[in-house]
Short mmCIF file of C-alpha atoms and ligand atoms in Angstrom, two decimals:
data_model
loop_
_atom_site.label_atom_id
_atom_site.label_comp_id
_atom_site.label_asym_id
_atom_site.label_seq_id
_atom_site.Cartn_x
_atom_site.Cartn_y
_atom_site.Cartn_z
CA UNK A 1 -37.43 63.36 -18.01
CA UNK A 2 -33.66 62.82 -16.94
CA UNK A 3 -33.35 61.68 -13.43
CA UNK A 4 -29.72 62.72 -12.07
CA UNK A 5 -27.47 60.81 -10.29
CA UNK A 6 -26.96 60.91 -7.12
CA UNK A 7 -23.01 62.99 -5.84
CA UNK A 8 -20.89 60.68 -6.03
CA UNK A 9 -22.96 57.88 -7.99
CA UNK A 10 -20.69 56.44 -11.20
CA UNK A 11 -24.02 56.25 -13.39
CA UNK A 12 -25.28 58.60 -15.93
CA UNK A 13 -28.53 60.74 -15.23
CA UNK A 14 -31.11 57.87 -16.32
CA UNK A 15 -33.70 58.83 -18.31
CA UNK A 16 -36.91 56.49 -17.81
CA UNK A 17 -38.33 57.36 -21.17
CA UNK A 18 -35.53 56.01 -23.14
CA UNK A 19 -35.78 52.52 -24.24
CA UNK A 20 -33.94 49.65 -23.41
CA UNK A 21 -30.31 49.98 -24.58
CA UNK A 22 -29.72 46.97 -27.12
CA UNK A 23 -26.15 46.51 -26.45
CA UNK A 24 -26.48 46.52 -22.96
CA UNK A 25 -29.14 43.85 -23.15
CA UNK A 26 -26.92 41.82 -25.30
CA UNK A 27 -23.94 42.07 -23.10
CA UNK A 28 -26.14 41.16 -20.14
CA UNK A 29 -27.40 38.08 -21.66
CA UNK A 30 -24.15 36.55 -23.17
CA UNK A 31 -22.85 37.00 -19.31
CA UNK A 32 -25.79 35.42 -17.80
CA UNK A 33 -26.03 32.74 -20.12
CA UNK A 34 -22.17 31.94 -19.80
CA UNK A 35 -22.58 31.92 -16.11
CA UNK A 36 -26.07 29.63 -16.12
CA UNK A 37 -24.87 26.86 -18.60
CA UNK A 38 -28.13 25.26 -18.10
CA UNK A 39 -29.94 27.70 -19.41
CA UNK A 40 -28.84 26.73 -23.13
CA UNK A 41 -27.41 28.98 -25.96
CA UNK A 42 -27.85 32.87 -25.75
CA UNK A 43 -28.37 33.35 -29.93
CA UNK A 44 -31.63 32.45 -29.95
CA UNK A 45 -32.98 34.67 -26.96
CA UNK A 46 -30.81 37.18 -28.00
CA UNK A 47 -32.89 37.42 -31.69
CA UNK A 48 -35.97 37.55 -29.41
CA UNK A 49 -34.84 40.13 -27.41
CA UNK A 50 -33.63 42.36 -30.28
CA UNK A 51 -36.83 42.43 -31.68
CA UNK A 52 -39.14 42.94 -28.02
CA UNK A 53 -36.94 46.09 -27.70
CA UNK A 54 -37.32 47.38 -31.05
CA UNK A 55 -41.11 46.83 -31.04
CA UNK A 56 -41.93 47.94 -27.69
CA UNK A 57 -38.68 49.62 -26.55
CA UNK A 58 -38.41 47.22 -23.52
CA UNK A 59 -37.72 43.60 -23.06
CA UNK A 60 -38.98 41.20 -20.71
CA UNK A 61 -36.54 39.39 -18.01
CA UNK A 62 -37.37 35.91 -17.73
CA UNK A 63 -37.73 34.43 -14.19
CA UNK A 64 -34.21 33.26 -14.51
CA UNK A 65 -32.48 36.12 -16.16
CA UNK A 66 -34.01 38.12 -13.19
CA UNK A 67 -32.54 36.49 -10.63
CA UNK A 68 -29.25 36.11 -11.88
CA UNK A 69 -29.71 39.76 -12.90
CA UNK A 70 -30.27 40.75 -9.38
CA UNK A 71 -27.65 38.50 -7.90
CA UNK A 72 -24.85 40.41 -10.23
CA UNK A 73 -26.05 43.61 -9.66
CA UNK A 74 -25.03 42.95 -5.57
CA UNK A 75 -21.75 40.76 -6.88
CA UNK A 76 -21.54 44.43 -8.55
CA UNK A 77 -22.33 46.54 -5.61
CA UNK A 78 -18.75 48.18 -4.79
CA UNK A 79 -19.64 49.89 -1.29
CA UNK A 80 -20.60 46.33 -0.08
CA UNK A 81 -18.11 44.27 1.97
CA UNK A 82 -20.62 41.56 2.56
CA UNK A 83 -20.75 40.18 -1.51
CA UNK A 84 -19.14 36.59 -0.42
CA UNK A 85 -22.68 35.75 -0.60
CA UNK A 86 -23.98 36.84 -3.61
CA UNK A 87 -25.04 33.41 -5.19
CA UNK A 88 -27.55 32.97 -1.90
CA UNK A 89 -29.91 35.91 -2.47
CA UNK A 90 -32.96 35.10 -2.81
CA UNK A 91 -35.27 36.66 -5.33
CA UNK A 92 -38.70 37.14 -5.33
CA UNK A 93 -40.24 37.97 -8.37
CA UNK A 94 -42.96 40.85 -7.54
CA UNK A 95 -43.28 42.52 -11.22
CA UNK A 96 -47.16 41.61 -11.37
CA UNK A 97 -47.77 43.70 -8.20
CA UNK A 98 -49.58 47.11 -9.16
CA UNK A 99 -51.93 48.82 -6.49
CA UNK A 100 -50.52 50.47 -3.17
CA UNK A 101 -51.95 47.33 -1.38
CA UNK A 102 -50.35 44.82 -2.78
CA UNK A 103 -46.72 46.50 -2.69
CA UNK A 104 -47.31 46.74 0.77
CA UNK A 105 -48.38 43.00 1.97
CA UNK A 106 -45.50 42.07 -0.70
CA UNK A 107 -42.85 44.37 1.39
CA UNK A 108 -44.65 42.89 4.84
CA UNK A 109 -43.66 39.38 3.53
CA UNK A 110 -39.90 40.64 2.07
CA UNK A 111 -39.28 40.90 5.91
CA UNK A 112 -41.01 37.99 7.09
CA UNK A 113 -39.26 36.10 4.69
CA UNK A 114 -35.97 38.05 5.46
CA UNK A 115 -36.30 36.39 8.78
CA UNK A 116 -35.81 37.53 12.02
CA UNK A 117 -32.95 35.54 13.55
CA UNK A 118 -31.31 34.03 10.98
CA UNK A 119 -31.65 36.43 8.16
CA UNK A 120 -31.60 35.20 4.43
CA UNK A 121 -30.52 37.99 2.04
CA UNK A 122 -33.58 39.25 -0.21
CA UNK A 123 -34.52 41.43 -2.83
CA UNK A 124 -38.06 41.80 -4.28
CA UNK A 125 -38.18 42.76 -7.50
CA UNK A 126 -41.22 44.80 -8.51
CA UNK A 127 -42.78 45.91 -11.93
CA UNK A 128 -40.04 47.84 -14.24
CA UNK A 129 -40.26 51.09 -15.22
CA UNK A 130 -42.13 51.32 -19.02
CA UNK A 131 -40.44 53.83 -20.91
CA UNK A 132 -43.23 56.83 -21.36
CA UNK A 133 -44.96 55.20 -18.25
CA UNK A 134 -45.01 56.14 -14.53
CA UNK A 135 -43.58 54.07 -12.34
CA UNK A 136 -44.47 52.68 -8.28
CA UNK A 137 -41.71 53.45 -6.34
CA UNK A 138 -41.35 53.54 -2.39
CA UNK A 139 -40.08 56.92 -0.52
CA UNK A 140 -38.58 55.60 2.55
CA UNK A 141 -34.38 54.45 2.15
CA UNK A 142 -34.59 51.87 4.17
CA UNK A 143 -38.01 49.39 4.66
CA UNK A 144 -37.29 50.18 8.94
CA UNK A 145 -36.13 53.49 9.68
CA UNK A 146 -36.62 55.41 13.61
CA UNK A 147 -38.42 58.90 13.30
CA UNK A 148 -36.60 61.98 14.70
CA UNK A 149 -38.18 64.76 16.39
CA UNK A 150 -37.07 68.31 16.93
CA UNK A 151 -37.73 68.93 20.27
CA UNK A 152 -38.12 72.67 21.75
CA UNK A 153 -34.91 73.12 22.77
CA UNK A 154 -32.86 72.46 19.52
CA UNK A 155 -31.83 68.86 19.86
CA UNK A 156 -33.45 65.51 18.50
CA UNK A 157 -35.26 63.01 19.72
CA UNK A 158 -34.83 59.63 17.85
CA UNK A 159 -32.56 59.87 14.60
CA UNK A 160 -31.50 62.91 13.51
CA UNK A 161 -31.22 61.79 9.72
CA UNK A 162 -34.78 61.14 9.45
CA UNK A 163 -35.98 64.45 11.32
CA UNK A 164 -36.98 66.28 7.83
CA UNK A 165 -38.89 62.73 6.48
CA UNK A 166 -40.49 62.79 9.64
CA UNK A 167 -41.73 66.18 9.77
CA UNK A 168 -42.95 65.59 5.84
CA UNK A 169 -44.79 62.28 7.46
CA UNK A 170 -46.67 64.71 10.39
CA UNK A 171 -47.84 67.33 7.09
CA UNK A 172 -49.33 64.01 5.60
CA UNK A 173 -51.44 63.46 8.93
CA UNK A 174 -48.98 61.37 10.73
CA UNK A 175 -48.43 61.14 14.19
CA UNK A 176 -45.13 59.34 16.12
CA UNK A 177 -44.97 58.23 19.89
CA UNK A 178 -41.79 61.00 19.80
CA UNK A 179 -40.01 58.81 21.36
CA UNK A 180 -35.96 57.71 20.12
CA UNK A 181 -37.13 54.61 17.51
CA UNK A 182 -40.22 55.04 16.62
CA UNK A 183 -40.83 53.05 13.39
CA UNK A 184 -41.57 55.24 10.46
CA UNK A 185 -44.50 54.45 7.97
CA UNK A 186 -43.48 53.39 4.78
CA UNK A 187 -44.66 56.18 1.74
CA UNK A 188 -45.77 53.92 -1.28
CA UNK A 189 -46.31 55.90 -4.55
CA UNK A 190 -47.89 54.23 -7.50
CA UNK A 191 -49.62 55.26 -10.62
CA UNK A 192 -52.68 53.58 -9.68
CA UNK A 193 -52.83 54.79 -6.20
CA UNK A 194 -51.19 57.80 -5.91
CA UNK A 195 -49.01 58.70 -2.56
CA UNK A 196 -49.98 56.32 0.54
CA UNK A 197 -49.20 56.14 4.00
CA UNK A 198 -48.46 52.17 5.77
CA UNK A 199 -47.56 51.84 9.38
CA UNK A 200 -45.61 48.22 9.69
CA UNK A 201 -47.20 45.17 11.66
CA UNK A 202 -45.15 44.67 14.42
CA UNK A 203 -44.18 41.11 13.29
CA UNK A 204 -43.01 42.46 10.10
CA UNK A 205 -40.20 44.23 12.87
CA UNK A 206 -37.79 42.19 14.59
CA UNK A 207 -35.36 44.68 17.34
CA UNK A 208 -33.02 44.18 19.47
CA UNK A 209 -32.62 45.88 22.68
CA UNK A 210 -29.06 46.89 23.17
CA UNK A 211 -27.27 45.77 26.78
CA UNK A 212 -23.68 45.15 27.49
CA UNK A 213 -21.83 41.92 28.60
CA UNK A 214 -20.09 43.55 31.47
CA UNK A 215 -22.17 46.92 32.31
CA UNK A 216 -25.68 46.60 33.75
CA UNK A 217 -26.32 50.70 33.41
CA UNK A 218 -26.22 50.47 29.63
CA UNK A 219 -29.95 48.67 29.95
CA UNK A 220 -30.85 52.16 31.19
CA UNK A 221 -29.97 54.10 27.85
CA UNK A 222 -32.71 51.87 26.20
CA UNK A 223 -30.72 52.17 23.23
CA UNK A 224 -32.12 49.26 20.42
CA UNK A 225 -32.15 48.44 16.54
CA UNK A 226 -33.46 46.99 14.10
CA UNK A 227 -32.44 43.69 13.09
CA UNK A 228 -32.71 44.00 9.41
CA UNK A 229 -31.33 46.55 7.18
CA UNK A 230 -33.76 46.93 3.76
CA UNK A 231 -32.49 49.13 1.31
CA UNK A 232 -35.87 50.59 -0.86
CA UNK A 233 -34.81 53.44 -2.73
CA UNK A 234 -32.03 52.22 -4.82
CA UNK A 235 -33.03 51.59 -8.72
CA UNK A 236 -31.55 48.14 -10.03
CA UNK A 237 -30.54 47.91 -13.51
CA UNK A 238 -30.10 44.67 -15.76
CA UNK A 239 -29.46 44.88 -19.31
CA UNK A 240 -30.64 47.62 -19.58
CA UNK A 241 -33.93 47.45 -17.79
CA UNK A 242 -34.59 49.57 -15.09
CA UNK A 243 -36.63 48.39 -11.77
CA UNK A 244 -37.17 51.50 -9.72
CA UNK A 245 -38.42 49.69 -6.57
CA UNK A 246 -36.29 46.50 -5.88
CA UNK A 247 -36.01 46.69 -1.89
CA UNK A 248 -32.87 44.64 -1.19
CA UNK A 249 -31.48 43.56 2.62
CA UNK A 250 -28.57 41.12 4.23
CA UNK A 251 -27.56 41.08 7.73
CA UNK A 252 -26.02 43.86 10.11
CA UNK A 253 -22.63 44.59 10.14
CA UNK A 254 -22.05 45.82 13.88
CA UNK A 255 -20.11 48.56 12.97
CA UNK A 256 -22.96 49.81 11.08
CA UNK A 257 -25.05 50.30 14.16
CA UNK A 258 -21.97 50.62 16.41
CA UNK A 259 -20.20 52.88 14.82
CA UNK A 260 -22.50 54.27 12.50
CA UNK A 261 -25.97 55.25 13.69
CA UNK A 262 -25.79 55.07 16.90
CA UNK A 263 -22.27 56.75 17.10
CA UNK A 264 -22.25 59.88 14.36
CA UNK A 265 -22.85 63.19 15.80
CA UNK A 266 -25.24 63.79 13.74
CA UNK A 267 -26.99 60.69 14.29
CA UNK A 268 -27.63 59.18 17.67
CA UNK A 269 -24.08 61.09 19.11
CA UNK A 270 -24.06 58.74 22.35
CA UNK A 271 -20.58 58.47 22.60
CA UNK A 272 -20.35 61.64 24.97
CA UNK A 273 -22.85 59.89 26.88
CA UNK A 274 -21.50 56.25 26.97
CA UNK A 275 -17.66 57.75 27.52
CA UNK A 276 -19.79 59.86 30.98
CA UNK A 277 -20.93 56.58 31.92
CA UNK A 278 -17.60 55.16 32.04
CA UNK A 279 -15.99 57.71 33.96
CA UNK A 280 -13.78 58.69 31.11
CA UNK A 281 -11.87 62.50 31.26
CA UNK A 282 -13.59 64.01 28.11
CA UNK A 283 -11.55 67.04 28.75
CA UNK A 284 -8.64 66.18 26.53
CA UNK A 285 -8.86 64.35 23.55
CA UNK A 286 -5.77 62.10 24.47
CA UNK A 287 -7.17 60.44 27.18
CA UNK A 288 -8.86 58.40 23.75
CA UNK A 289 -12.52 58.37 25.51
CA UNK A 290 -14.11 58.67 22.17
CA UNK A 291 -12.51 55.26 21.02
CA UNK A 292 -12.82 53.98 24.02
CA UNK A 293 -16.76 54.32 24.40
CA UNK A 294 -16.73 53.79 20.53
CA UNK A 295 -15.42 50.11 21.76
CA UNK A 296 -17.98 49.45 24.52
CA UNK A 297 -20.46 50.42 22.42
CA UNK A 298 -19.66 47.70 19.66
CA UNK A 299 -19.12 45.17 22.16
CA UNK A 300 -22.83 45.77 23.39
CA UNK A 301 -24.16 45.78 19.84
CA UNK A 302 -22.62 42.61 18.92
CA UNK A 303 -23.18 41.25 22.19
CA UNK A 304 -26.74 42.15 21.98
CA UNK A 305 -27.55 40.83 18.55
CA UNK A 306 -25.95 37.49 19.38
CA UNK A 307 -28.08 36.90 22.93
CA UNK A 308 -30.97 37.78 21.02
CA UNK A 309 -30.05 34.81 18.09
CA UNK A 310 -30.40 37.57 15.35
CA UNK A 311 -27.48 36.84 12.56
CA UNK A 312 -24.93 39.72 12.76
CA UNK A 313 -20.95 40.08 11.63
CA UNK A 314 -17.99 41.83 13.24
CA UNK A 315 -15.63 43.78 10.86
CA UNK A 316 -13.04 41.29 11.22
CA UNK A 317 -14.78 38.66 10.18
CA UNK A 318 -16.32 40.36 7.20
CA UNK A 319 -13.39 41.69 6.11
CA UNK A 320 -11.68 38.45 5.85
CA UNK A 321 -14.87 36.83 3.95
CA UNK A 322 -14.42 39.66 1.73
CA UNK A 323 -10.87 38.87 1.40
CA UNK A 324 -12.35 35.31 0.18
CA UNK A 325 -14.84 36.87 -1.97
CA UNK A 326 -11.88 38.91 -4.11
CA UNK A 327 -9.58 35.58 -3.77
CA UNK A 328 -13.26 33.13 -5.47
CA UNK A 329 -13.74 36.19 -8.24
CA UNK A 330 -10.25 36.14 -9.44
CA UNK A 331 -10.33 32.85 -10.04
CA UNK A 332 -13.60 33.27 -11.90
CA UNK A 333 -11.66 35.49 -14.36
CA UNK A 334 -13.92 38.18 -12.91
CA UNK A 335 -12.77 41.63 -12.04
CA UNK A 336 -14.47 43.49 -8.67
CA UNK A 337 -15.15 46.49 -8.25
CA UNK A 338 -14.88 48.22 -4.70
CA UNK A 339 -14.83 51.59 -3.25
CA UNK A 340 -12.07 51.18 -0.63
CA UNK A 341 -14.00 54.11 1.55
CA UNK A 342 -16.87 51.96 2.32
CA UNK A 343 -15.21 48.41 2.23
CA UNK A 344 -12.58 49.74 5.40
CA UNK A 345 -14.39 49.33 8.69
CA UNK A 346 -15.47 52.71 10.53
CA UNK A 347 -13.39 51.51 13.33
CA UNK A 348 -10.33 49.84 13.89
CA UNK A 349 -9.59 49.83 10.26
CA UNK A 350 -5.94 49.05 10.05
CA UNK A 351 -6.39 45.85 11.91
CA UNK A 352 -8.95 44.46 9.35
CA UNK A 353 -7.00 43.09 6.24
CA UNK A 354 -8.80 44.75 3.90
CA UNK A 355 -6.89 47.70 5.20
CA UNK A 356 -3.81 46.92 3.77
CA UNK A 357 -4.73 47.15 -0.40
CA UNK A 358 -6.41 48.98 -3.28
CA UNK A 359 -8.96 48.00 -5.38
CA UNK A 360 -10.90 47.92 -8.88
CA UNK A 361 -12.30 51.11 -9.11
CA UNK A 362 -15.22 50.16 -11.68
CA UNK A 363 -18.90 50.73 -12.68
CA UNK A 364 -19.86 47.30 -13.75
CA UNK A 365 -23.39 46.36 -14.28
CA UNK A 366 -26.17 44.54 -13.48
CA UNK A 367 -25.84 47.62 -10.95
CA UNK A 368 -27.45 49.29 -8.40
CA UNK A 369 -28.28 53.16 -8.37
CA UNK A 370 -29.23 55.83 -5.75
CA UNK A 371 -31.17 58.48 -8.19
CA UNK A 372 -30.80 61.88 -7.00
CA UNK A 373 -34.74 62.50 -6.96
CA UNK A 374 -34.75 59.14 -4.89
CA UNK A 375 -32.01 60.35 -2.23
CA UNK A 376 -34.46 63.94 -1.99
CA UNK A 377 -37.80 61.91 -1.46
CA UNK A 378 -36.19 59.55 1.05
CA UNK A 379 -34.24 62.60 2.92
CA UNK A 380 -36.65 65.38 3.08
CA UNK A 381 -40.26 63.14 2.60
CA UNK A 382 -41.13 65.35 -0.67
CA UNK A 383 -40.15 66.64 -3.81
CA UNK A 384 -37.84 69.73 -4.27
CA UNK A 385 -38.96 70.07 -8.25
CA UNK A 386 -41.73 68.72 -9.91
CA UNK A 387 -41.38 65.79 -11.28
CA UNK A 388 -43.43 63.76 -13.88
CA UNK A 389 -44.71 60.78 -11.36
N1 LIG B 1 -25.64 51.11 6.86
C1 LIG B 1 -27.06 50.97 6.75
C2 LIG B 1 -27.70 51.04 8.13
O1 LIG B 1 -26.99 51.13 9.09
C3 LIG B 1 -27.44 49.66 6.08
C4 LIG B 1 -26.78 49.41 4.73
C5 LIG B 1 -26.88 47.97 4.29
N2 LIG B 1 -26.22 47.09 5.22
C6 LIG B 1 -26.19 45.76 5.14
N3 LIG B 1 -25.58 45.12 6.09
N4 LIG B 1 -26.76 45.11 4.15
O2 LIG B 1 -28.88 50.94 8.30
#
């Protein structure tokens, strides 16, 4: 079975059946071990490598390899402006985990652990997929997402991006408040288990209700988020091994929520709303009341996030740590790769530095990968072909 790649995603279609590709294991390991002095000469693993692959077609990472595995794969992540970090994340090792149960208490602790104030970037890392095998894998994008709801008269209640997922979650006997952020269950699919449902203790979600430093009425749009973002549909790849579920997170950019989610049209499209508020003449586009509501609104959300004590960055901040991060990699003789698209702030881009240049275009890996199949089951809550697992 060959599993596309998603639009725009660099990678080939990956093919879970093949096995391990020696020379990417190789390369892998000389990296790792060149980076990790302390974790002695690569020769002999590599011999012991070689021959796990060509008995079983699959090596096994050792606790170490894993998390420096994982911790490339994000210094690799080109879309990510936030990769100053990378040496911090913190990797739990989940590959024993099999039944739907245990994935789920394991992804209930991932955002425990993840914090809810002063979030710690972390990635669990569950079983990898077995060439010839089926593989658990979890449907939802992100670990927190808000429902949205058609409601009778065309428009949405809640977010708009999850209104097919959400009607998929209703066919499998699943029932929302229908209100705007309701917490979607999380769909766990394993080979043991089959497809299961899990609603989130509330613990496990940390939000933060969105008011604004100068404006009392913006209380009344009971607008909130989520305080951490946990990617769980994006396949991570080290030498050559494939881990299918590897739910990742880091902090919030406010621009994410800002001007993002709660700002797209078709997302949460309050900026009509927010510019009414203000007064603003939305009959002409020069009077600038998108921007200007665009601005109010990410001075509530960063506002917001910082009375509440949850850890969040501005875009000019971020984009000067990034500046850092490019400046720290150089030096380390190592090239990065970044997707000038997603590294520019949504807003107010040509007063960030990171503006002002180009960048390494690459696919390096350790990587991360959005599948196509992946991006279907997380979009629409179901499969458009059949699929082996
Ligand atoms: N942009 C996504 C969202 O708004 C989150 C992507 C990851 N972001 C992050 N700061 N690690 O939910």
């Amino acid at each position: 079975m060959l599993v596309p790649g998603y639009r725009d995603n660099p990678t080939e279609p990956w093919d879970p059946d093949a096995p391990a590709d020696p020379a990417e294991a190789e390369d892998f390991l000389r990296r790792c071990y060149t980076e990790n002095p302390r974790l002695g000469p690569v020769e002999p693993r590599l011999a012991i490598v070689r021959a796990q692959i060509a008995a079983t077609g699959t090596y096994v990472h050792t606790p170490d390899e894993l998390t420096h595995g994982a911790r490339m794969a994000w210094r690799n992540a080109s879309r990510c402006i936030g990769r100053l970090y990378w040496r911090s994340l913190l990797v739990l090792d989940r590959r024993r985990a099999r039944t739907a149960d245990e994935i789920y208490s394991l992804l209930v602790q991932h955002l425990l652990t993840a914090g809810n104030g002063q979030i710690r970037p972390v990635i669990s890392v569950f079983a990898p997929a077995v060439p010839g095998q089926p593989y658990a894998r979890v449907w939802n994008e992100q670990l927190i997402r808000y429902a949205g709801y058609r409601a009778e008269d065309g428009a949405t209640v809640g977010d708009p991006r999850l209104r097919e997922f959400t009607t998929a979650m209703s066919a499998f006997g699943w029932r929302g408040k229908g209100e705007a952020f309701d917490v979607l269950p999380l769909v766990i699919e394993t080979p043991a288990d089959g497809i299961r449902l899990y609603e989130l203790p509330e613990r496990a979600i940390r939000e933060v209700p969105i008011t604004h430093p100068e404006h009392q009425w913006f209380t009344e749009l009971g607008l909130r988020w989520h305080a951490v973002p946990a990617i769980s549909n994006m396949r991570l790849t080290v030498g050559g091994v494939h881990y299918p579920l590897a739910p990742f997170n880091g902090w919030y950019l406010g621009t994410e929520i800002g001007a993002r989610n709660l700002a797209d049209t078709d997302r949460y499209d309050l900026l009509p709303v927010i510019a009414a508020r203000l007064g603003l003449d939305t009959t002409r586009e020069s009077s600038l009341w998108r921007d200007r509501a665009l601005l109010e609104l990410n001075l509530a959300v960063l506002h917001s996030f910082e009375q509440a004590g949850v850890k969040m960055s501005d875009h000019h901040t971020e984009s000067r740590r990034f500046l850092t991060h490019l400046d720290n990699e150089t030096k380390a003789g190592r090239r990065v790769p970044a997707d000038w698209t997603w590294i520019v702030p949504p807003m107010s881009g040509g007063i960030t530095p990171v503006f002002h240049r180009y960048y390494d275009e690459l696919d390096l890996r350790p990587a991360f990968y959005l599948d196509a199949d992946a991006a279907t089951l997380a979009s629409e809550g179901m499969r458009r072909c059949p699929h082996r697992n």
